[in-house]
PDB file of C-alpha atoms in Angstrom:
ATOM      1  CA  MET A  18     -20.673-109.916 -43.190  1.00 49.00           C
ATOM      2  CA  ILE A  19     -20.617-106.528 -41.763  1.00 52.00           C
ATOM      3  CA  GLU A  20     -23.153-104.258 -43.243  1.00 53.00           C
ATOM      4  CA  GLU A  21     -21.978-100.841 -43.981  1.00 53.00           C
ATOM      5  CA  GLN A  22     -23.914 -98.151 -42.189  1.00 52.00           C
ATOM      6  CA  PRO A  23     -25.191 -95.485 -44.478  1.00 51.00           C
ATOM      7  CA  GLN A  24     -23.320 -92.253 -43.989  1.00 54.00           C
ATOM      8  CA  ALA A  25     -25.302 -89.239 -42.912  1.00 50.00           C
ATOM      9  CA  ALA A  26     -25.653 -86.495 -45.398  1.00 50.00           C
ATOM     10  CA  HIS A  27     -23.131 -83.779 -44.960  1.00 53.00           C
ATOM     11  CA  ARG A  28     -24.692 -80.632 -43.451  1.00 52.00           C
ATOM     12  CA  PRO A  29     -22.931 -77.290 -43.634  1.00 53.00           C
ATOM     13  CA  THR A  30     -21.956 -75.820 -40.293  1.00 55.00           C
ATOM     14  CA  VAL A  31     -23.997 -72.659 -39.652  1.00 52.00           C
ATOM     15  CA  PRO A  32     -22.402 -70.321 -37.158  1.00 54.00           C
ATOM     16  CA  VAL A  33     -24.739 -69.541 -34.302  1.00 51.00           C
ATOM     17  CA  PRO A  34     -24.512 -65.891 -33.295  1.00 52.00           C
ATOM     18  CA  SER A  35     -23.549 -65.405 -29.708  1.00 52.00           C
ATOM     19  CA  ILE A  36     -25.957 -63.210 -27.755  1.00 49.00           C
ATOM     20  CA  ALA A  37     -24.249 -61.007 -25.240  1.00 51.00           C
ATOM     21  CA  PRO A  38     -25.976 -60.964 -21.905  1.00 50.00           C
ATOM     22  CA  ASN A  39     -28.058 -57.863 -21.242  1.00 50.00           C
ATOM     23  CA  THR A  40     -26.214 -56.057 -18.499  1.00 47.00           C
ATOM     24  CA  ALA A  41     -29.233 -53.893 -17.857  1.00 46.00           C
ATOM     25  CA  ASP A  42     -31.265 -56.915 -16.861  1.00 48.00           C
ATOM     26  CA  GLN A  43     -28.584 -58.299 -14.602  1.00 49.00           C
ATOM     27  CA  THR A  44     -27.785 -57.046 -11.115  1.00 49.00           C
ATOM     28  CA  THR A  45     -24.093 -57.047 -10.413  1.00 53.00           C
ATOM     29  CA  GLU A  46     -22.683 -56.873  -6.949  1.00 55.00           C
ATOM     30  CA  PRO A  47     -20.319 -53.871  -6.497  1.00 53.00           C
ATOM     31  CA  THR A  48     -16.831 -54.452  -5.334  1.00 57.00           C
ATOM     32  CA  PRO A  49     -15.962 -53.483  -1.738  1.00 55.00           C
ATOM     33  CA  ALA A  50     -14.066 -50.381  -2.915  1.00 55.00           C
ATOM     34  CA  ALA A  51     -16.962 -49.261  -5.127  1.00 53.00           C
ATOM     35  CA  ALA A  52     -19.425 -49.881  -2.329  1.00 52.00           C
ATOM     36  CA  HIS A  53     -17.329 -47.768   0.032  1.00 51.00           C
ATOM     37  CA  GLN A  54     -17.151 -44.946  -2.525  1.00 53.00           C
ATOM     38  CA  LEU A  55     -20.897 -45.156  -3.116  1.00 50.00           C
ATOM     39  CA  ASN A  56     -21.633 -44.967   0.609  1.00 58.00           C
ATOM     40  CA  ARG A  57     -19.379 -41.902   0.999  1.00 58.00           C
ATOM     41  CA  ARG A  58     -21.145 -40.203  -1.898  1.00 58.00           C
ATOM     42  CA  HIS A  59     -24.564 -40.843  -0.404  1.00 59.00           C
ATOM     43  CA  LEU A  60     -23.396 -39.520   2.948  1.00 60.00           C
ATOM     44  CA  PHE A  61     -22.002 -36.354   1.328  1.00 57.00           C
ATOM     45  CA  VAL A  62     -25.199 -35.695  -0.634  1.00 59.00           C
ATOM     46  CA  GLY A  63     -27.263 -36.265   2.487  1.00 66.00           C
ATOM     47  CA  ALA A  64     -25.109 -33.889   4.550  1.00 62.00           C
ATOM     48  CA  VAL A  65     -25.402 -31.167   1.920  1.00 57.00           C
ATOM     49  CA  ALA A  66     -29.166 -31.561   1.781  1.00 61.00           C
ATOM     50  CA  THR A  67     -29.444 -31.425   5.581  1.00 63.00           C
ATOM     51  CA  THR A  68     -27.276 -28.317   5.792  1.00 60.00           C
ATOM     52  CA  ALA A  69     -29.305 -26.545   3.113  1.00 55.00           C
ATOM     53  CA  THR A  70     -32.546 -27.399   4.903  1.00 57.00           C
ATOM     54  CA  LEU A  71     -31.284 -26.108   8.262  1.00 52.00           C
ATOM     55  CA  ALA A  72     -29.992 -22.917   6.640  1.00 52.00           C
ATOM     56  CA  ALA A  73     -33.347 -22.313   4.964  1.00 52.00           C
ATOM     57  CA  PHE A  74     -35.175 -22.617   8.267  1.00 50.00           C
ATOM     58  CA  SER A  75     -32.665 -20.702  10.400  1.00 49.00           C
ATOM     59  CA  ALA A  76     -31.962 -17.777   8.014  1.00 48.00           C
ATOM     60  CA  PRO A  77     -35.118 -15.766   8.872  1.00 51.00           C
ATOM     61  CA  ALA A  78     -34.416 -16.076  12.595  1.00 51.00           C
ATOM     62  CA  THR A  79     -30.825 -14.927  12.148  1.00 49.00           C
ATOM     63  CA  ILE A  80     -31.852 -11.923  10.066  1.00 49.00           C
ATOM     64  CA  LYS A  81     -34.519 -11.046  12.601  1.00 50.00           C
ATOM     65  CA  ALA A  82     -32.008 -11.207  15.455  1.00 54.00           C
ATOM     66  CA  GLN A  83     -29.516  -9.003  13.571  1.00 55.00           C
ATOM     67  CA  THR A  84     -32.253  -6.466  12.779  1.00 52.00           C
ATOM     68  CA  ALA A  85     -33.325  -6.352  16.410  1.00 54.00           C
ATOM     69  CA  SER A  86     -29.730  -5.841  17.544  1.00 54.00           C
ATOM     70  CA  ALA A  87     -29.229  -2.983  15.064  1.00 50.00           C
ATOM     71  CA  THR A  88     -32.506  -1.388  16.212  1.00 51.00           C
ATOM     72  CA  GLU A  89     -31.406  -1.516  19.848  1.00 52.00           C
ATOM     73  CA  GLN A  90     -28.052   0.068  19.013  1.00 49.00           C
ATOM     74  CA  THR A  91     -29.775   2.846  17.069  1.00 48.00           C
ATOM     75  CA  ALA A  92     -32.318   3.480  19.793  1.00 49.00           C
ATOM     76  CA  THR A  93     -29.703   3.665  22.575  1.00 47.00           C
ATOM     77  CA  PRO A  94     -26.911   6.164  21.795  1.00 47.00           C
ATOM     78  CA  ALA A  95     -23.462   5.314  23.110  1.00 51.00           C
ATOM     79  CA  MET A  96     -21.788   7.163  25.987  1.00 55.00           C
ATOM     80  CA  ARG A  97     -24.983   8.726  27.318  1.00 53.00           C
ATOM     81  CA  SER A  98     -24.521  10.088  30.799  1.00 60.00           C
ATOM     82  CA  ALA A  99     -26.943   9.459  33.623  1.00 64.00           C
ATOM     83  CA  GLN A 100     -28.107  13.076  33.605  1.00 64.00           C
ATOM     84  CA  GLN A 101     -28.782  12.950  29.862  1.00 64.00           C
ATOM     85  CA  THR A 102     -30.828   9.794  30.357  1.00 66.00           C
ATOM     86  CA  VAL A 103     -32.907  11.505  33.056  1.00 65.00           C
ATOM     87  CA  ASN A 104     -33.408  14.583  30.869  1.00 66.00           C
ATOM     88  CA  ALA A 105     -34.405  12.470  27.876  1.00 64.00           C
ATOM     89  CA  ALA A 106     -36.921  10.508  29.969  1.00 67.00           C
ATOM     90  CA  ALA A 107     -38.384  13.699  31.420  1.00 68.00           C
ATOM     91  CA  GLY A 108     -38.468  15.421  28.025  1.00 68.00           C
ATOM     92  CA  THR A 109     -36.329  18.345  29.227  1.00 71.00           C
ATOM     93  CA  ILE A 110     -33.415  20.070  27.455  1.00 74.00           C
ATOM     94  CA  PRO A 111     -30.136  20.257  29.438  1.00 75.00           C
ATOM     95  CA  SER A 112     -29.239  23.761  30.521  1.00 82.00           C
ATOM     96  CA  LEU A 113     -26.490  25.619  28.645  1.00 86.00           C
ATOM     97  CA  PRO A 114     -23.399  27.012  30.393  1.00 90.00           C
ATOM     98  CA  SER A 115     -23.346  30.675  31.301  1.00 93.00           C
ATOM     99  CA  LEU A 116     -22.764  33.324  28.639  1.00 94.00           C
ATOM    100  CA  ALA A 117     -19.415  34.164  30.219  1.00 95.00           C
ATOM    101  CA  VAL A 118     -18.183  30.573  29.816  1.00 95.00           C
ATOM    102  CA  ILE A 119     -19.376  30.412  26.195  1.00 95.00           C
ATOM    103  CA  ALA A 120     -17.712  33.729  25.304  1.00 95.00           C
ATOM    104  CA  LEU A 121     -14.386  32.909  26.934  1.00 96.00           C
ATOM    105  CA  ASN A 122     -14.294  29.518  25.194  1.00 95.00           C
ATOM    106  CA  ARG A 123     -15.292  30.819  21.761  1.00 94.00           C
ATOM    107  CA  LEU A 124     -13.227  34.015  21.749  1.00 95.00           C
ATOM    108  CA  GLY A 125     -10.239  32.711  23.698  1.00 96.00           C
ATOM    109  CA  PHE A 126      -8.625  29.631  25.174  1.00 95.00           C
ATOM    110  CA  GLY A 127     -11.136  29.206  27.980  1.00 94.00           C
ATOM    111  CA  PRO A 128     -11.655  30.882  31.364  1.00 95.00           C
ATOM    112  CA  ARG A 129      -8.737  31.091  33.781  1.00 93.00           C
ATOM    113  CA  PRO A 130      -9.101  31.696  37.514  1.00 93.00           C
ATOM    114  CA  GLY A 131     -10.726  35.104  37.952  1.00 94.00           C
ATOM    115  CA  ASP A 132     -11.789  35.528  34.295  1.00 95.00           C
ATOM    116  CA  LEU A 133     -15.467  34.797  34.937  1.00 95.00           C
ATOM    117  CA  ASP A 134     -15.686  37.409  37.685  1.00 95.00           C
ATOM    118  CA  ALA A 135     -13.883  39.945  35.492  1.00 95.00           C
ATOM    119  CA  PHE A 136     -16.274  39.241  32.624  1.00 96.00           C
ATOM    120  CA  ASN A 137     -19.402  39.613  34.763  1.00 95.00           C
ATOM    121  CA  ALA A 138     -18.037  42.863  36.241  1.00 96.00           C
ATOM    122  CA  LEU A 139     -17.966  44.521  32.808  1.00 95.00           C
ATOM    123  CA  SER A 140     -21.712  45.318  32.952  1.00 95.00           C
ATOM    124  CA  ASN A 141     -24.946  44.645  34.789  1.00 94.00           C
ATOM    125  CA  THR A 142     -26.255  41.921  32.443  1.00 95.00           C
ATOM    126  CA  PRO A 143     -24.427  39.053  30.687  1.00 94.00           C
ATOM    127  CA  GLU A 144     -25.511  40.383  27.285  1.00 95.00           C
ATOM    128  CA  ALA A 145     -24.131  43.835  27.964  1.00 96.00           C
ATOM    129  CA  ALA A 146     -20.937  42.349  29.421  1.00 96.00           C
ATOM    130  CA  LEU A 147     -20.499  40.318  26.240  1.00 96.00           C
ATOM    131  CA  ALA A 148     -20.777  43.442  24.088  1.00 96.00           C
ATOM    132  CA  VAL A 149     -18.115  45.203  26.170  1.00 96.00           C
ATOM    133  CA  TYR A 150     -15.818  42.162  26.123  1.00 96.00           C
ATOM    134  CA  VAL A 151     -16.051  41.756  22.326  1.00 96.00           C
ATOM    135  CA  GLU A 152     -15.301  45.464  21.845  1.00 96.00           C
ATOM    136  CA  GLN A 153     -12.204  45.143  24.039  1.00 96.00           C
ATOM    137  CA  GLN A 154     -10.936  42.046  22.227  1.00 96.00           C
ATOM    138  CA  LEU A 155     -11.369  43.727  18.846  1.00 96.00           C
ATOM    139  CA  ASN A 156      -9.043  46.503  20.065  1.00 96.00           C
ATOM    140  CA  PRO A 157      -6.133  44.626  21.695  1.00 95.00           C
ATOM    141  CA  GLU A 158      -4.006  47.784  21.988  1.00 94.00           C
ATOM    142  CA  SER A 159      -6.449  49.101  24.571  1.00 93.00           C
ATOM    143  CA  ILE A 160      -5.889  46.081  26.850  1.00 96.00           C
ATOM    144  CA  ASP A 161      -3.157  46.328  29.470  1.00 96.00           C
ATOM    145  CA  ASP A 162      -1.039  43.197  28.970  1.00 96.00           C
ATOM    146  CA  THR A 163       2.073  44.164  30.944  1.00 96.00           C
ATOM    147  CA  ALA A 164       1.823  41.089  33.189  1.00 95.00           C
ATOM    148  CA  CYS A 165       2.155  38.775  30.185  1.00 97.00           C
ATOM    149  CA  ASP A 166       5.009  40.883  28.783  1.00 96.00           C
ATOM    150  CA  ALA A 167       6.889  40.498  32.065  1.00 97.00           C
ATOM    151  CA  ILE A 168       6.514  36.725  31.965  1.00 97.00           C
ATOM    152  CA  LEU A 169       7.830  36.610  28.395  1.00 96.00           C
ATOM    153  CA  ALA A 170      10.804  38.824  29.348  1.00 96.00           C
ATOM    154  CA  SER A 171      11.720  36.468  32.189  1.00 96.00           C
ATOM    155  CA  TYR A 172      12.407  33.677  29.669  1.00 96.00           C
ATOM    156  CA  GLN A 173      14.997  35.830  27.858  1.00 95.00           C
ATOM    157  CA  PHE A 174      14.101  34.737  24.329  1.00 96.00           C
ATOM    158  CA  GLN A 175      16.796  35.640  21.794  1.00 94.00           C
ATOM    159  CA  THR A 176      15.065  35.366  18.418  1.00 96.00           C
ATOM    160  CA  LEU A 177      11.541  36.788  18.795  1.00 94.00           C
ATOM    161  CA  ASN A 178      12.497  40.370  17.897  1.00 93.00           C
ATOM    162  CA  LYS A 179      14.904  39.570  15.051  1.00 95.00           C
ATOM    163  CA  SER A 180      14.044  40.454  11.459  1.00 95.00           C
ATOM    164  CA  LEU A 181      13.796  37.811   8.759  1.00 93.00           C
ATOM    165  CA  ALA A 182      17.117  38.881   7.274  1.00 94.00           C
ATOM    166  CA  GLN A 183      18.809  38.601  10.641  1.00 95.00           C
ATOM    167  CA  LEU A 184      17.239  35.203  11.312  1.00 94.00           C
ATOM    168  CA  TRP A 185      18.565  33.978   7.955  1.00 94.00           C
ATOM    169  CA  VAL A 186      22.086  35.138   8.711  1.00 93.00           C
ATOM    170  CA  ASP A 187      22.163  33.951  12.317  1.00 93.00           C
ATOM    171  CA  HIS A 188      20.344  30.615  12.045  1.00 94.00           C
ATOM    172  CA  VAL A 189      20.281  29.395   8.415  1.00 92.00           C
ATOM    173  CA  GLN A 190      23.086  30.715   6.238  1.00 90.00           C
ATOM    174  CA  THR A 191      26.063  28.897   7.751  1.00 87.00           C
ATOM    175  CA  PRO A 192      26.161  25.254   6.456  1.00 84.00           C
ATOM    176  CA  THR A 193      28.104  23.924   9.452  1.00 87.00           C
ATOM    177  CA  MET A 194      25.770  25.523  11.982  1.00 88.00           C
ATOM    178  CA  ASP A 195      24.772  23.487  15.028  1.00 90.00           C
ATOM    179  CA  TYR A 196      21.287  21.933  14.817  1.00 91.00           C
ATOM    180  CA  GLY A 197      20.172  23.512  18.106  1.00 92.00           C
ATOM    181  CA  VAL A 198      21.116  26.980  16.889  1.00 93.00           C
ATOM    182  CA  ARG A 199      19.334  26.399  13.591  1.00 93.00           C
ATOM    183  CA  GLN A 200      16.108  25.315  15.343  1.00 94.00           C
ATOM    184  CA  LEU A 201      16.197  28.006  18.037  1.00 95.00           C
ATOM    185  CA  PRO A 202      13.712  30.379  16.313  1.00 96.00           C
ATOM    186  CA  VAL A 203      11.166  27.581  15.980  1.00 95.00           C
ATOM    187  CA  SER A 204      11.441  26.374  19.571  1.00 96.00           C
ATOM    188  CA  GLU A 205      11.276  29.896  21.025  1.00 97.00           C
ATOM    189  CA  THR A 206       8.242  30.788  18.917  1.00 96.00           C
ATOM    190  CA  GLU A 207       6.400  27.675  20.133  1.00 96.00           C
ATOM    191  CA  LYS A 208       7.163  28.469  23.778  1.00 97.00           C
ATOM    192  CA  ALA A 209       6.124  32.112  23.432  1.00 97.00           C
ATOM    193  CA  THR A 210       2.865  31.113  21.724  1.00 96.00           C
ATOM    194  CA  LEU A 211       1.970  28.797  24.600  1.00 96.00           C
ATOM    195  CA  LEU A 212       2.799  31.442  27.211  1.00 97.00           C
ATOM    196  CA  LYS A 213       0.643  34.052  25.488  1.00 96.00           C
ATOM    197  CA  ALA A 214      -2.287  31.629  25.199  1.00 95.00           C
ATOM    198  CA  VAL A 215      -2.132  31.044  28.955  1.00 95.00           C
ATOM    199  CA  TYR A 216      -1.269  34.485  30.349  1.00 96.00           C
ATOM    200  CA  SER A 217      -2.258  37.121  27.778  1.00 96.00           C
ATOM    201  CA  LYS A 218      -5.469  39.117  28.228  1.00 96.00           C
ATOM    202  CA  ARG A 219      -5.626  39.656  24.463  1.00 96.00           C
ATOM    203  CA  GLN A 220      -7.222  36.268  23.968  1.00 97.00           C
ATOM    204  CA  LEU A 221      -8.899  36.878  20.619  1.00 96.00           C
ATOM    205  CA  GLN A 222      -5.669  38.149  19.103  1.00 96.00           C
ATOM    206  CA  GLU A 223      -3.794  35.054  20.274  1.00 95.00           C
ATOM    207  CA  VAL A 224      -6.506  32.743  18.893  1.00 95.00           C
ATOM    208  CA  LEU A 225      -6.295  34.463  15.497  1.00 93.00           C
ATOM    209  CA  ALA A 226      -2.512  34.452  15.593  1.00 86.00           C
TER     210      ALA A 226
END
C-alpha cells in the first residue's frame, strides 16, 4: 500500500523587491568613443591652463619691453640731422639765418639772386636796413617795378585789364562759348600771379594779393 505523503501547507507567494544595483558604487568602463572624447577634453583644459600660465608670466616682460621702446622713441626725435645732434650734445643753440634772409622770406617769396646784397645796401646795419625795407614795401608805388611790367607785357595777356562787365560779356554770357575762351581769365590771372611773385620788387603787395 502506498502511503500518501502529507501535502505541505500552502504558503502565499510574497514578491521580493528587486534592488537596483548602485551605479555609484560600480565602476563602468567607458566606451572607446567616450574615452576619446574624454581625452580630448582633458587635453583642451590642459592647453588652456598652460596658455594662461605662460601669459601671466610673460605679460610683465612684454609691457616692460613696450614701455622701453616708447621711451626710446620719445627720447630720440625723428629726422634729427647730424649738426643738430652735435649741437644738442654740446648744449648749444643753432645759429639763426641772417636778418636779410628772414625778412625776405617773411615779407616776400624768398630772396632771389642779388636781393640779399640789395637789402644789405639799404643801410649800415641789418636792423636799419630792415626798417628801410619795410617802409619801402608798405609804399609799393614808390618802388620802380618797370622790369616786371615789361615781362608781363611780353606775354600779351588779353583779360587782365578788362572790367567785370566786359569779362561777363566776353567770357560768360554766351551759352555756346568755347571752354578755352570761358576759362581764359582764370588761366591768365594764374600765370600773371606767378610772374609777379618771381619778378616783382613789390613783394609784400604780391604776398597780400
